[in-house]
Every structure is written in structure tokens, then in C-alpha cells.
Amino acid sequence: MQASGAALALDLLGDAWVLRLLRSLFRGQRRFSGLIKETGVSRAVLADRLERLCGAGLIRKAESPGRHAQYWLTDCGLDFWRVLLAMWQWESRWGTGLVRPPIPYDRPREEPVHIDCGEVADPRPVCDCCGEVVTAFETRGEITSVTPTSGPLTDSAPAGDTQRRFRQSHSARRDDLPTLMRVYGDRWNSSVMAAALQGARTFTDFSEATGIGAGPLTRRLQELQAVGLLRSRAYAGSRSEYRLTSAAVAMFPITLEIIRWGDRWLWQGQPPMTIRHLRCGQAFRLRWQCAHCQQALERSKLRFD
Ligand SMILES: [Zn+2]
Ligand SMILES: [Zn+2]
């Protein structure tokens, strides 16, 4: 992936632990020992990731004599709530989040509540300009990672059926990393996904778009198929063509939020990509809307704890 706020964000996230820690911090956990308990991370890894998050400005360490240090989200860290909301929205439809009990520890909350209407938030990604619900097929990015090209990206089975089948066939074991962590906690997987959204289909396409070596690329393509995000078909004899599944296309708002957050906090200067909403023709800004009361969702209006 070329240099961009999103690439910097994915570099920073780097692995699944960072996402887990952020979720735990959003739930209100502030102490070293509490973070270990909630996420199962080792002391050494936790110390390293907290340092990384401090260095990138997402959290700050507060120390006072005789008390345990606390880790607080900064404005930059708090602004990450939209990425987590987008992830929650995907998980509630496609992920293992519906498997309960128990509540997987890497969800921000079992059911984030919209304070304004008192309902469990059912966030919808809409265009801030025209108010229409947005899908991956209705936007065009100039330059990088979320540009759908011509032609259908997926099979068009009814969403409800596809979601059910996806969940049934990919209900993760408890010790398994959830699908999202596989994608956004591994920068090569996220590069492969971005390339697929840009229209990469063949091994050669992916190789050229991502610059990943043949061995690691083969493993990424296999892994993304195993978690149900890519599907391969025979093409030209022994070759395969790879397509995103509906579950993968539904990750589009997460990608948008990572781009937005990365451009805002990690990128200096003009964002390297503009996204246009094809329906209204305006520069696209994503707004999360409560499906119950139609109000825009704000962090202060959601209970994550
Ligand atoms: Zn629009
Ligand atoms: Zn509401």
C-alpha cells in the first residue's frame, strides 16, 4: 500500500494486541494489571504496545506517587471510537459476536447503547451530504485503497442468507483470533484486501499491487479464504481467480474509518486520497446514524463501558 494515513494507521495497529488493548481502554480499563487480566496479553508485550500507543499519541500515562500508573486515551485515541464502532457493526452482522455467552473480550461492549433513544445502537454508515446508506460499490476513491473497479465484486445472494451462512461456517473457536483481527491486525492481509477492493483478481495482480513475496502472498490468500473473505475460482486452466465475499465487502466502512482516522492524526498535509459518493457526486464523508432514531451517532452519545 502506498504512503497514506491509512498505511500509517495499519502499521501502528500492527497486530491484534493493539486492537484488543484499545478496546479494553475504551471499556474503561486503565491499569496495567487490569489490561493483562482483560486481554490475556503477556507483561512484555503489554509494556511494548503501551509504549507504542503512547509514542503515537493515542494514550498518555498518568503517574502519581504511591499509586499505580494509569493509561488514558487522548483525543487522538478517543477519536478511534469510530473505527471500533465500524468493527462492532461488522461483527454484529458477520462476525462471531452473536455467539453468546460468553462475550468475546475483544468487543467494545456486548451492545453499545445509544443514549439519546435508549436503544441498542444499530449503526448505519450514511453519506454526510445526501444521507443515503453507503456501500462499497457507490463510492470512488481517487488514488488508493478503497476504489472499487468495474464489474460485480461478489456473488449477489440475499444479504440475510449470506450472513447466516457466513456465521455458521466461520464461527470461530474460542481460542481462535476473530476474523477482523486477522485482517486489520496483519498489514499484509489488509493490503491484500485493499488490492482486492481495487480490482485485483489473479495472483499476479495481487503480487503487483501489494509487493508481497510469493510465499507470504500464497499464505495470505489461503488465510483470507479460510476465514471466508476471499473465494477462489479456477480460471484459465490451473490458475485461480480471487473474489471478495459479501462479508469482505461489508468491511468497507471499517476501511473508510481507518483512512479517516489515519489521515487526521498520523498524516501530515493533504490526505492522499479523495473519496467521492457516486450517488450525490460530492466528496464523501461517512456519518454513523442510529437506525432507530435516525440521529447521528456521537461518541458522547454512546455507552461503551
Ligand atoms: Zn452522498
Ligand atoms: Zn438512537
PDB file of C-alpha atoms and ligand atoms in Angstrom:
ATOM      1  CA  MET A   1       0.000   0.000   0.000  1.00  0.00           C
ATOM      2  CA  GLN A   2       1.338   3.390  -0.856  1.00  0.00           C
ATOM      3  CA  ALA A   3       2.108   6.016   1.775  1.00  0.00           C
ATOM      4  CA  SER A   4      -1.075   7.333   3.334  1.00  0.00           C
ATOM      5  CA  GLY A   5      -2.666   7.932   6.695  1.00  0.00           C
ATOM      6  CA  ALA A   6      -4.323   4.537   6.390  1.00  0.00           C
ATOM      7  CA  ALA A   7      -0.996   2.801   5.771  1.00  0.00           C
ATOM      8  CA  LEU A   8       0.470   4.537   8.822  1.00  0.00           C
ATOM      9  CA  ALA A   9      -2.557   3.528  10.882  1.00  0.00           C
ATOM     10  CA  LEU A  10      -2.242  -0.098   9.803  1.00  0.00           C
ATOM     11  CA  ASP A  11       1.460  -0.026  10.593  1.00  0.00           C
ATOM     12  CA  LEU A  12       0.680   1.280  14.031  1.00  0.00           C
ATOM     13  CA  LEU A  13      -2.059  -1.251  14.709  1.00  0.00           C
ATOM     14  CA  GLY A  14       0.392  -3.864  13.501  1.00  0.00           C
ATOM     15  CA  ASP A  15      -1.011  -6.755  15.427  1.00  0.00           C
ATOM     16  CA  ALA A  16      -4.111  -7.936  17.146  1.00  0.00           C
ATOM     17  CA  TRP A  17      -2.888  -6.957  20.607  1.00  0.00           C
ATOM     18  CA  VAL A  18      -3.095  -3.267  19.842  1.00  0.00           C
ATOM     19  CA  LEU A  19      -6.746  -3.557  18.868  1.00  0.00           C
ATOM     20  CA  ARG A  20      -7.504  -5.623  21.918  1.00  0.00           C
ATOM     21  CA  LEU A  21      -5.823  -3.107  24.174  1.00  0.00           C
ATOM     22  CA  LEU A  22      -7.697  -0.216  22.587  1.00  0.00           C
ATOM     23  CA  ARG A  23     -10.997  -1.981  23.109  1.00  0.00           C
ATOM     24  CA  SER A  24     -10.147  -2.655  26.699  1.00  0.00           C
ATOM     25  CA  LEU A  25      -9.163   1.004  27.212  1.00  0.00           C
ATOM     26  CA  PHE A  26     -12.477   2.096  25.677  1.00  0.00           C
ATOM     27  CA  ARG A  27     -14.313  -0.071  28.141  1.00  0.00           C
ATOM     28  CA  GLY A  28     -12.638   1.982  30.859  1.00  0.00           C
ATOM     29  CA  GLN A  29      -9.723  -0.231  31.802  1.00  0.00           C
ATOM     30  CA  ARG A  30      -6.769   1.972  32.769  1.00  0.00           C
ATOM     31  CA  ARG A  31      -4.350  -0.162  34.710  1.00  0.00           C
ATOM     32  CA  PHE A  32      -1.515  -2.420  33.613  1.00  0.00           C
ATOM     33  CA  SER A  33      -2.739  -5.359  35.670  1.00  0.00           C
ATOM     34  CA  GLY A  34      -6.323  -4.834  34.505  1.00  0.00           C
ATOM     35  CA  LEU A  35      -5.270  -4.814  30.875  1.00  0.00           C
ATOM     36  CA  ILE A  36      -3.397  -8.087  31.368  1.00  0.00           C
ATOM     37  CA  LYS A  37      -6.422  -9.619  33.014  1.00  0.00           C
ATOM     38  CA  GLU A  38      -8.858  -8.477  30.337  1.00  0.00           C
ATOM     39  CA  THR A  39      -6.840  -9.242  27.236  1.00  0.00           C
ATOM     40  CA  GLY A  40      -4.583 -12.107  28.278  1.00  0.00           C
ATOM     41  CA  VAL A  41      -1.526 -10.271  26.954  1.00  0.00           C
ATOM     42  CA  SER A  42       1.910 -11.005  28.433  1.00  0.00           C
ATOM     43  CA  ARG A  43       3.676  -8.330  30.512  1.00  0.00           C
ATOM     44  CA  ALA A  44       6.435  -7.840  27.966  1.00  0.00           C
ATOM     45  CA  VAL A  45       4.056  -7.462  25.022  1.00  0.00           C
ATOM     46  CA  LEU A  46       1.784  -5.140  27.007  1.00  0.00           C
ATOM     47  CA  ALA A  47       4.698  -2.890  28.000  1.00  0.00           C
ATOM     48  CA  ASP A  48       5.823  -2.726  24.385  1.00  0.00           C
ATOM     49  CA  ARG A  49       2.379  -1.947  22.945  1.00  0.00           C
ATOM     50  CA  LEU A  50       1.585   0.661  25.597  1.00  0.00           C
ATOM     51  CA  GLU A  51       4.832   2.379  24.742  1.00  0.00           C
ATOM     52  CA  ARG A  52       3.923   2.275  21.070  1.00  0.00           C
ATOM     53  CA  LEU A  53       0.476   3.746  21.743  1.00  0.00           C
ATOM     54  CA  CYS A  54       1.970   6.454  23.968  1.00  0.00           C
ATOM     55  CA  GLY A  55       4.555   7.264  21.310  1.00  0.00           C
ATOM     56  CA  ALA A  56       1.887   7.591  18.638  1.00  0.00           C
ATOM     57  CA  GLY A  57      -0.178   9.832  20.898  1.00  0.00           C
ATOM     58  CA  LEU A  58      -3.236   7.609  21.399  1.00  0.00           C
ATOM     59  CA  ILE A  59      -2.785   7.262  25.141  1.00  0.00           C
ATOM     60  CA  ARG A  60      -0.927   9.016  27.910  1.00  0.00           C
ATOM     61  CA  LYS A  61       0.488   7.550  31.052  1.00  0.00           C
ATOM     62  CA  ALA A  62      -0.571   9.214  34.298  1.00  0.00           C
ATOM     63  CA  GLU A  63       1.620   8.575  37.313  1.00  0.00           C
ATOM     64  CA  SER A  64       1.265   9.806  40.861  1.00  0.00           C
ATOM     65  CA  PRO A  65       3.286   8.840  43.941  1.00  0.00           C
ATOM     66  CA  GLY A  66       2.090   5.737  45.738  1.00  0.00           C
ATOM     67  CA  ARG A  67      -0.452   4.831  43.083  1.00  0.00           C
ATOM     68  CA  HIS A  68      -0.449   2.517  40.121  1.00  0.00           C
ATOM     69  CA  ALA A  69       0.130   4.182  36.770  1.00  0.00           C
ATOM     70  CA  GLN A  70      -2.957   4.705  34.662  1.00  0.00           C
ATOM     71  CA  TYR A  71      -3.321   4.847  30.911  1.00  0.00           C
ATOM     72  CA  TRP A  72      -5.785   7.342  29.476  1.00  0.00           C
ATOM     73  CA  LEU A  73      -6.959   7.717  25.915  1.00  0.00           C
ATOM     74  CA  THR A  74      -6.039  11.092  24.416  1.00  0.00           C
ATOM     75  CA  ASP A  75      -8.205  12.984  21.885  1.00  0.00           C
ATOM     76  CA  CYS A  76      -6.414  11.062  19.144  1.00  0.00           C
ATOM     77  CA  GLY A  77      -7.108   7.766  20.901  1.00  0.00           C
ATOM     78  CA  LEU A  78     -10.726   8.676  21.675  1.00  0.00           C
ATOM     79  CA  ASP A  79     -11.292   9.531  18.024  1.00  0.00           C
ATOM     80  CA  PHE A  80     -10.551   5.873  17.256  1.00  0.00           C
ATOM     81  CA  TRP A  81     -14.059   5.093  18.569  1.00  0.00           C
ATOM     82  CA  ARG A  82     -15.411   5.318  15.035  1.00  0.00           C
ATOM     83  CA  VAL A  83     -13.087   2.559  13.855  1.00  0.00           C
ATOM     84  CA  LEU A  84     -14.198   0.409  16.767  1.00  0.00           C
ATOM     85  CA  LEU A  85     -17.854   1.191  16.061  1.00  0.00           C
ATOM     86  CA  ALA A  86     -17.383   0.168  12.427  1.00  0.00           C
ATOM     87  CA  MET A  87     -15.767  -3.062  13.623  1.00  0.00           C
ATOM     88  CA  TRP A  88     -18.579  -3.675  16.073  1.00  0.00           C
ATOM     89  CA  GLN A  89     -21.135  -3.111  13.344  1.00  0.00           C
ATOM     90  CA  TRP A  90     -19.415  -5.661  11.114  1.00  0.00           C
ATOM     91  CA  GLU A  91     -19.059  -8.195  13.889  1.00  0.00           C
ATOM     92  CA  SER A  92     -22.682  -7.922  14.886  1.00  0.00           C
ATOM     93  CA  ARG A  93     -23.668  -8.878  11.333  1.00  0.00           C
ATOM     94  CA  TRP A  94     -20.900 -11.117  10.120  1.00  0.00           C
ATOM     95  CA  GLY A  95     -18.630 -11.979  12.982  1.00  0.00           C
ATOM     96  CA  THR A  96     -18.716 -14.307  15.900  1.00  0.00           C
ATOM     97  CA  GLY A  97     -20.205 -11.607  18.081  1.00  0.00           C
ATOM     98  CA  LEU A  98     -23.568 -13.313  18.026  1.00  0.00           C
ATOM     99  CA  VAL A  99     -22.152 -16.358  19.730  1.00  0.00           C
ATOM    100  CA  ARG A 100     -23.033 -15.892  23.349  1.00  0.00           C
ATOM    101  CA  PRO A 101     -22.408 -16.407  26.072  1.00  0.00           C
ATOM    102  CA  PRO A 102     -19.654 -15.559  26.777  1.00  0.00           C
ATOM    103  CA  ILE A 103     -18.966 -12.110  25.399  1.00  0.00           C
ATOM    104  CA  PRO A 104     -15.698 -12.196  23.466  1.00  0.00           C
ATOM    105  CA  TYR A 105     -13.286  -9.905  25.236  1.00  0.00           C
ATOM    106  CA  ASP A 106     -12.297  -8.039  22.143  1.00  0.00           C
ATOM    107  CA  ARG A 107     -15.653  -6.479  21.551  1.00  0.00           C
ATOM    108  CA  PRO A 108     -16.000  -2.973  22.943  1.00  0.00           C
ATOM    109  CA  ARG A 109     -19.252  -3.899  24.631  1.00  0.00           C
ATOM    110  CA  GLU A 110     -21.839  -6.531  24.056  1.00  0.00           C
ATOM    111  CA  GLU A 111     -24.371  -3.979  22.900  1.00  0.00           C
ATOM    112  CA  PRO A 112     -23.423  -0.308  22.754  1.00  0.00           C
ATOM    113  CA  VAL A 113     -26.440   1.734  23.786  1.00  0.00           C
ATOM    114  CA  HIS A 114     -27.461   4.958  22.074  1.00  0.00           C
ATOM    115  CA  ILE A 115     -28.161   7.287  24.991  1.00  0.00           C
ATOM    116  CA  ASP A 116     -30.490   9.608  23.032  1.00  0.00           C
ATOM    117  CA  CYS A 117     -33.077   6.951  22.243  1.00  0.00           C
ATOM    118  CA  GLY A 118     -32.114   4.305  24.772  1.00  0.00           C
ATOM    119  CA  GLU A 119     -31.944   1.586  22.116  1.00  0.00           C
ATOM    120  CA  VAL A 120     -29.057  -0.719  21.408  1.00  0.00           C
ATOM    121  CA  ALA A 121     -27.190   1.138  18.695  1.00  0.00           C
ATOM    122  CA  ASP A 122     -27.709  -0.253  15.231  1.00  0.00           C
ATOM    123  CA  PRO A 123     -25.236   1.951  13.391  1.00  0.00           C
ATOM    124  CA  ARG A 124     -25.708   2.623   9.701  1.00  0.00           C
ATOM    125  CA  PRO A 125     -22.993   4.163   7.547  1.00  0.00           C
ATOM    126  CA  VAL A 126     -24.516   7.048   5.595  1.00  0.00           C
ATOM    127  CA  CYS A 127     -23.207   9.844   3.397  1.00  0.00           C
ATOM    128  CA  ASP A 128     -22.980  13.036   5.413  1.00  0.00           C
ATOM    129  CA  CYS A 129     -24.023  15.041   2.382  1.00  0.00           C
ATOM    130  CA  CYS A 130     -27.078  13.222   0.989  1.00  0.00           C
ATOM    131  CA  GLY A 131     -27.917  10.965   3.934  1.00  0.00           C
ATOM    132  CA  GLU A 132     -28.061   7.764   1.877  1.00  0.00           C
ATOM    133  CA  VAL A 133     -26.720   4.481   3.262  1.00  0.00           C
ATOM    134  CA  VAL A 134     -23.428   3.829   1.519  1.00  0.00           C
ATOM    135  CA  THR A 135     -21.926   0.638   0.136  1.00  0.00           C
ATOM    136  CA  ALA A 136     -18.536  -0.124  -1.374  1.00  0.00           C
ATOM    137  CA  PHE A 137     -19.996  -0.008  -4.854  1.00  0.00           C
ATOM    138  CA  GLU A 138     -21.261   3.558  -4.671  1.00  0.00           C
ATOM    139  CA  THR A 139     -18.051   5.380  -3.985  1.00  0.00           C
ATOM    140  CA  ARG A 140     -14.947   6.038  -5.969  1.00  0.00           C
ATOM    141  CA  GLY A 141     -11.593   6.749  -4.420  1.00  0.00           C
ATOM    142  CA  GLU A 142      -9.052   8.710  -6.328  1.00  0.00           C
ATOM    143  CA  ILE A 143      -5.629   7.102  -5.810  1.00  0.00           C
ATOM    144  CA  THR A 144      -5.642   4.405  -3.096  1.00  0.00           C
ATOM    145  CA  SER A 145      -7.120   1.589  -1.165  1.00  0.00           C
ATOM    146  CA  VAL A 146     -10.893   1.616  -1.382  1.00  0.00           C
ATOM    147  CA  THR A 147     -11.500   2.056  -5.085  1.00  0.00           C
ATOM    148  CA  PRO A 148     -13.903  -0.492  -6.453  1.00  0.00           C
ATOM    149  CA  THR A 149     -13.407  -1.064 -10.146  1.00  0.00           C
ATOM    150  CA  SER A 150     -15.974  -2.022 -12.710  1.00  0.00           C
ATOM    151  CA  GLY A 151     -17.934  -5.225 -12.521  1.00  0.00           C
ATOM    152  CA  PRO A 152     -19.544  -7.039  -9.622  1.00  0.00           C
ATOM    153  CA  LEU A 153     -17.126  -7.828  -6.841  1.00  0.00           C
ATOM    154  CA  THR A 154     -19.187 -10.552  -5.258  1.00  0.00           C
ATOM    155  CA  ASP A 155     -21.926 -13.056  -5.705  1.00  0.00           C
ATOM    156  CA  SER A 156     -25.226 -11.394  -5.096  1.00  0.00           C
ATOM    157  CA  ALA A 157     -27.025 -13.704  -2.703  1.00  0.00           C
ATOM    158  CA  PRO A 158     -29.552 -12.036  -0.369  1.00  0.00           C
ATOM    159  CA  ALA A 159     -27.645 -10.456   2.498  1.00  0.00           C
ATOM    160  CA  GLY A 160     -29.568 -12.218   5.262  1.00  0.00           C
ATOM    161  CA  ASP A 161     -28.872 -15.680   3.869  1.00  0.00           C
ATOM    162  CA  THR A 162     -25.259 -14.895   3.192  1.00  0.00           C
ATOM    163  CA  GLN A 163     -24.737 -13.537   6.699  1.00  0.00           C
ATOM    164  CA  ARG A 164     -26.252 -16.622   8.254  1.00  0.00           C
ATOM    165  CA  ARG A 165     -24.181 -18.972   6.149  1.00  0.00           C
ATOM    166  CA  PHE A 166     -21.036 -16.982   6.794  1.00  0.00           C
ATOM    167  CA  ARG A 167     -21.570 -17.105  10.533  1.00  0.00           C
ATOM    168  CA  GLN A 168     -22.381 -20.791  10.500  1.00  0.00           C
ATOM    169  CA  SER A 169     -19.334 -21.761   8.539  1.00  0.00           C
ATOM    170  CA  HIS A 170     -16.965 -19.387  10.287  1.00  0.00           C
ATOM    171  CA  SER A 171     -17.997 -19.437  13.915  1.00  0.00           C
ATOM    172  CA  ALA A 172     -14.577 -19.200  15.439  1.00  0.00           C
ATOM    173  CA  ARG A 173     -13.336 -21.456  18.158  1.00  0.00           C
ATOM    174  CA  ARG A 174     -12.881 -19.634  21.407  1.00  0.00           C
ATOM    175  CA  ASP A 175      -9.110 -19.671  21.083  1.00  0.00           C
ATOM    176  CA  ASP A 176      -9.294 -18.505  17.505  1.00  0.00           C
ATOM    177  CA  LEU A 177      -8.496 -14.927  16.573  1.00  0.00           C
ATOM    178  CA  PRO A 178     -11.632 -13.243  15.316  1.00  0.00           C
ATOM    179  CA  THR A 179     -11.732 -12.549  11.610  1.00  0.00           C
ATOM    180  CA  LEU A 180     -11.279  -8.805  11.954  1.00  0.00           C
ATOM    181  CA  MET A 181      -8.072  -9.257  13.888  1.00  0.00           C
ATOM    182  CA  ARG A 182      -6.761 -11.476  11.116  1.00  0.00           C
ATOM    183  CA  VAL A 183      -7.356  -8.709   8.625  1.00  0.00           C
ATOM    184  CA  TYR A 184      -6.583  -5.482  10.441  1.00  0.00           C
ATOM    185  CA  GLY A 185      -4.001  -6.955  12.771  1.00  0.00           C
ATOM    186  CA  ASP A 186      -1.864  -8.108   9.835  1.00  0.00           C
ATOM    187  CA  ARG A 187      -0.751  -5.443   7.435  1.00  0.00           C
ATOM    188  CA  TRP A 188      -0.228  -7.908   4.579  1.00  0.00           C
ATOM    189  CA  ASN A 189      -3.729  -9.260   4.924  1.00  0.00           C
ATOM    190  CA  SER A 190      -5.099  -5.736   4.896  1.00  0.00           C
ATOM    191  CA  SER A 191      -3.006  -4.918   1.822  1.00  0.00           C
ATOM    192  CA  VAL A 192      -4.390  -7.972   0.019  1.00  0.00           C
ATOM    193  CA  MET A 193      -7.927  -6.933   0.952  1.00  0.00           C
ATOM    194  CA  ALA A 194      -7.302  -3.390  -0.260  1.00  0.00           C
ATOM    195  CA  ALA A 195      -5.901  -4.710  -3.538  1.00  0.00           C
ATOM    196  CA  ALA A 196      -8.980  -6.912  -3.990  1.00  0.00           C
ATOM    197  CA  LEU A 197     -11.226  -3.874  -3.480  1.00  0.00           C
ATOM    198  CA  GLN A 198      -9.190  -2.095  -6.116  1.00  0.00           C
ATOM    199  CA  GLY A 199      -9.907  -4.903  -8.537  1.00  0.00           C
ATOM    200  CA  ALA A 200      -7.007  -7.346  -8.157  1.00  0.00           C
ATOM    201  CA  ARG A 201      -8.153 -10.810  -9.210  1.00  0.00           C
ATOM    202  CA  THR A 202      -5.185 -13.010 -10.047  1.00  0.00           C
ATOM    203  CA  PHE A 203      -2.042 -13.950  -8.164  1.00  0.00           C
ATOM    204  CA  THR A 204      -0.070 -11.659 -10.450  1.00  0.00           C
ATOM    205  CA  ASP A 205      -2.477  -8.767  -9.774  1.00  0.00           C
ATOM    206  CA  PHE A 206      -2.040  -9.173  -6.032  1.00  0.00           C
ATOM    207  CA  SER A 207       1.680  -9.569  -6.300  1.00  0.00           C
ATOM    208  CA  GLU A 208       1.998  -6.346  -8.294  1.00  0.00           C
ATOM    209  CA  ALA A 209      -0.449  -4.374  -6.167  1.00  0.00           C
ATOM    210  CA  THR A 210       0.994  -5.328  -2.789  1.00  0.00           C
ATOM    211  CA  GLY A 211       4.649  -6.124  -3.438  1.00  0.00           C
ATOM    212  CA  ILE A 212       4.388  -9.161  -1.154  1.00  0.00           C
ATOM    213  CA  GLY A 213       6.717 -12.070  -1.962  1.00  0.00           C
ATOM    214  CA  ALA A 214       5.267 -15.241  -3.483  1.00  0.00           C
ATOM    215  CA  GLY A 215       5.449 -17.384  -0.332  1.00  0.00           C
ATOM    216  CA  PRO A 216       3.857 -14.896   2.088  1.00  0.00           C
ATOM    217  CA  LEU A 217       1.284 -13.906  -0.542  1.00  0.00           C
ATOM    218  CA  THR A 218       0.231 -17.532  -1.022  1.00  0.00           C
ATOM    219  CA  ARG A 219      -0.232 -17.855   2.731  1.00  0.00           C
ATOM    220  CA  ARG A 220      -2.285 -14.643   2.918  1.00  0.00           C
ATOM    221  CA  LEU A 221      -4.556 -15.724   0.074  1.00  0.00           C
ATOM    222  CA  GLN A 222      -5.065 -19.071   1.805  1.00  0.00           C
ATOM    223  CA  GLU A 223      -5.761 -17.467   5.162  1.00  0.00           C
ATOM    224  CA  LEU A 224      -8.271 -14.986   3.744  1.00  0.00           C
ATOM    225  CA  GLN A 225     -10.076 -17.870   2.086  1.00  0.00           C
ATOM    226  CA  ALA A 226     -10.026 -19.856   5.312  1.00  0.00           C
ATOM    227  CA  VAL A 227     -11.731 -17.039   7.223  1.00  0.00           C
ATOM    228  CA  GLY A 228     -14.292 -16.600   4.453  1.00  0.00           C
ATOM    229  CA  LEU A 229     -13.266 -13.257   2.978  1.00  0.00           C
ATOM    230  CA  LEU A 230     -11.947 -14.427  -0.371  1.00  0.00           C
ATOM    231  CA  ARG A 231     -13.261 -17.079  -2.681  1.00  0.00           C
ATOM    232  CA  SER A 232     -11.224 -18.614  -5.471  1.00  0.00           C
ATOM    233  CA  ARG A 233     -12.346 -19.998  -8.766  1.00  0.00           C
ATOM    234  CA  ALA A 234     -10.469 -21.918 -11.391  1.00  0.00           C
ATOM    235  CA  TYR A 235      -9.595 -19.724 -14.280  1.00  0.00           C
ATOM    236  CA  ALA A 236      -7.549 -20.373 -17.414  1.00  0.00           C
ATOM    237  CA  GLY A 237      -6.798 -23.995 -16.573  1.00  0.00           C
ATOM    238  CA  SER A 238      -4.859 -24.367 -13.372  1.00  0.00           C
ATOM    239  CA  ARG A 239      -4.879 -20.707 -12.353  1.00  0.00           C
ATOM    240  CA  SER A 240      -7.180 -19.215  -9.754  1.00  0.00           C
ATOM    241  CA  GLU A 241      -9.101 -16.001  -9.653  1.00  0.00           C
ATOM    242  CA  TYR A 242      -9.912 -14.471  -6.283  1.00  0.00           C
ATOM    243  CA  ARG A 243     -13.064 -12.564  -5.398  1.00  0.00           C
ATOM    244  CA  LEU A 244     -14.164 -10.813  -2.270  1.00  0.00           C
ATOM    245  CA  THR A 245     -17.096 -12.399  -0.477  1.00  0.00           C
ATOM    246  CA  SER A 246     -20.029 -10.275   0.694  1.00  0.00           C
ATOM    247  CA  ALA A 247     -18.606 -10.393   4.212  1.00  0.00           C
ATOM    248  CA  ALA A 248     -15.391  -8.849   2.938  1.00  0.00           C
ATOM    249  CA  VAL A 249     -17.166  -6.089   1.021  1.00  0.00           C
ATOM    250  CA  ALA A 250     -19.132  -5.321   4.194  1.00  0.00           C
ATOM    251  CA  MET A 251     -15.823  -4.375   5.854  1.00  0.00           C
ATOM    252  CA  PHE A 252     -15.747  -1.292   3.659  1.00  0.00           C
ATOM    253  CA  PRO A 253     -16.833   1.166   6.409  1.00  0.00           C
ATOM    254  CA  ILE A 254     -14.005  -0.086   8.624  1.00  0.00           C
ATOM    255  CA  THR A 255     -11.509   0.682   5.889  1.00  0.00           C
ATOM    256  CA  LEU A 256     -13.051   4.128   5.455  1.00  0.00           C
ATOM    257  CA  GLU A 257     -12.773   4.834   9.164  1.00  0.00           C
ATOM    258  CA  ILE A 258      -9.154   3.712   9.291  1.00  0.00           C
ATOM    259  CA  ILE A 259      -8.392   6.031   6.383  1.00  0.00           C
ATOM    260  CA  ARG A 260     -10.208   8.924   8.045  1.00  0.00           C
ATOM    261  CA  TRP A 261      -8.511   8.402  11.401  1.00  0.00           C
ATOM    262  CA  GLY A 262      -5.076   7.849   9.871  1.00  0.00           C
ATOM    263  CA  ASP A 263      -5.348  10.928   7.680  1.00  0.00           C
ATOM    264  CA  ARG A 264      -6.492  13.039  10.587  1.00  0.00           C
ATOM    265  CA  TRP A 265      -3.968  12.015  13.215  1.00  0.00           C
ATOM    266  CA  LEU A 266      -0.991  10.396  11.548  1.00  0.00           C
ATOM    267  CA  TRP A 267      -0.712  12.049   8.181  1.00  0.00           C
ATOM    268  CA  GLN A 268       0.857  15.438   7.594  1.00  0.00           C
ATOM    269  CA  GLY A 269      -0.678  17.618   4.951  1.00  0.00           C
ATOM    270  CA  GLN A 270      -3.316  16.954   2.345  1.00  0.00           C
ATOM    271  CA  PRO A 271      -4.901  13.481   2.540  1.00  0.00           C
ATOM    272  CA  PRO A 272      -3.550  11.415  -0.365  1.00  0.00           C
ATOM    273  CA  MET A 273      -6.981  10.258  -1.444  1.00  0.00           C
ATOM    274  CA  THR A 274     -10.375  11.764  -2.008  1.00  0.00           C
ATOM    275  CA  ILE A 275     -13.420   9.548  -1.930  1.00  0.00           C
ATOM    276  CA  ARG A 276     -16.463  10.541  -3.899  1.00  0.00           C
ATOM    277  CA  HIS A 277     -20.017   9.384  -3.342  1.00  0.00           C
ATOM    278  CA  LEU A 278     -21.245   8.468  -6.799  1.00  0.00           C
ATOM    279  CA  ARG A 279     -24.918   8.960  -5.966  1.00  0.00           C
ATOM    280  CA  CYS A 280     -24.669  12.593  -4.981  1.00  0.00           C
ATOM    281  CA  GLY A 281     -21.330  13.353  -6.626  1.00  0.00           C
ATOM    282  CA  GLN A 282     -19.966  15.034  -3.502  1.00  0.00           C
ATOM    283  CA  ALA A 283     -16.767  14.356  -1.590  1.00  0.00           C
ATOM    284  CA  PHE A 284     -17.696  11.535   0.733  1.00  0.00           C
ATOM    285  CA  ARG A 285     -17.745  11.837   4.493  1.00  0.00           C
ATOM    286  CA  LEU A 286     -19.081   8.933   6.429  1.00  0.00           C
ATOM    287  CA  ARG A 287     -21.613   9.567   9.168  1.00  0.00           C
ATOM    288  CA  TRP A 288     -22.877   6.898  11.526  1.00  0.00           C
ATOM    289  CA  GLN A 289     -26.592   7.044  12.039  1.00  0.00           C
ATOM    290  CA  CYS A 290     -28.739   5.289  14.597  1.00  0.00           C
ATOM    291  CA  ALA A 291     -31.171   3.036  12.734  1.00  0.00           C
ATOM    292  CA  HIS A 292     -33.776   3.517  15.473  1.00  0.00           C
ATOM    293  CA  CYS A 293     -33.960   7.295  15.833  1.00  0.00           C
ATOM    294  CA  GLN A 294     -32.035   8.405  12.688  1.00  0.00           C
ATOM    295  CA  GLN A 295     -29.804  10.688  14.747  1.00  0.00           C
ATOM    296  CA  ALA A 296     -26.096  10.957  14.023  1.00  0.00           C
ATOM    297  CA  LEU A 297     -24.139   8.814  16.474  1.00  0.00           C
ATOM    298  CA  GLU A 298     -21.524  10.647  18.521  1.00  0.00           C
ATOM    299  CA  ARG A 299     -19.063   9.149  20.927  1.00  0.00           C
ATOM    300  CA  SER A 300     -20.540  11.062  23.853  1.00  0.00           C
ATOM    301  CA  LYS A 301     -23.961   9.642  22.984  1.00  0.00           C
ATOM    302  CA  LEU A 302     -22.863   6.025  23.132  1.00  0.00           C
ATOM    303  CA  ARG A 303     -22.190   3.944  26.183  1.00  0.00           C
ATOM    304  CA  PHE A 304     -19.132   1.788  25.530  1.00  0.00           C
ATOM    305  CA  ASP A 305     -18.402   0.879  29.118  1.00  0.00           C
TER     306      ASP A 305
HETATM  307 ZN    ZN B   1     -23.966  11.309  -0.913  1.00  0.00          ZN
HETATM  308 ZN    ZN B   2     -30.914   6.138  18.527  1.00  0.00          ZN
END
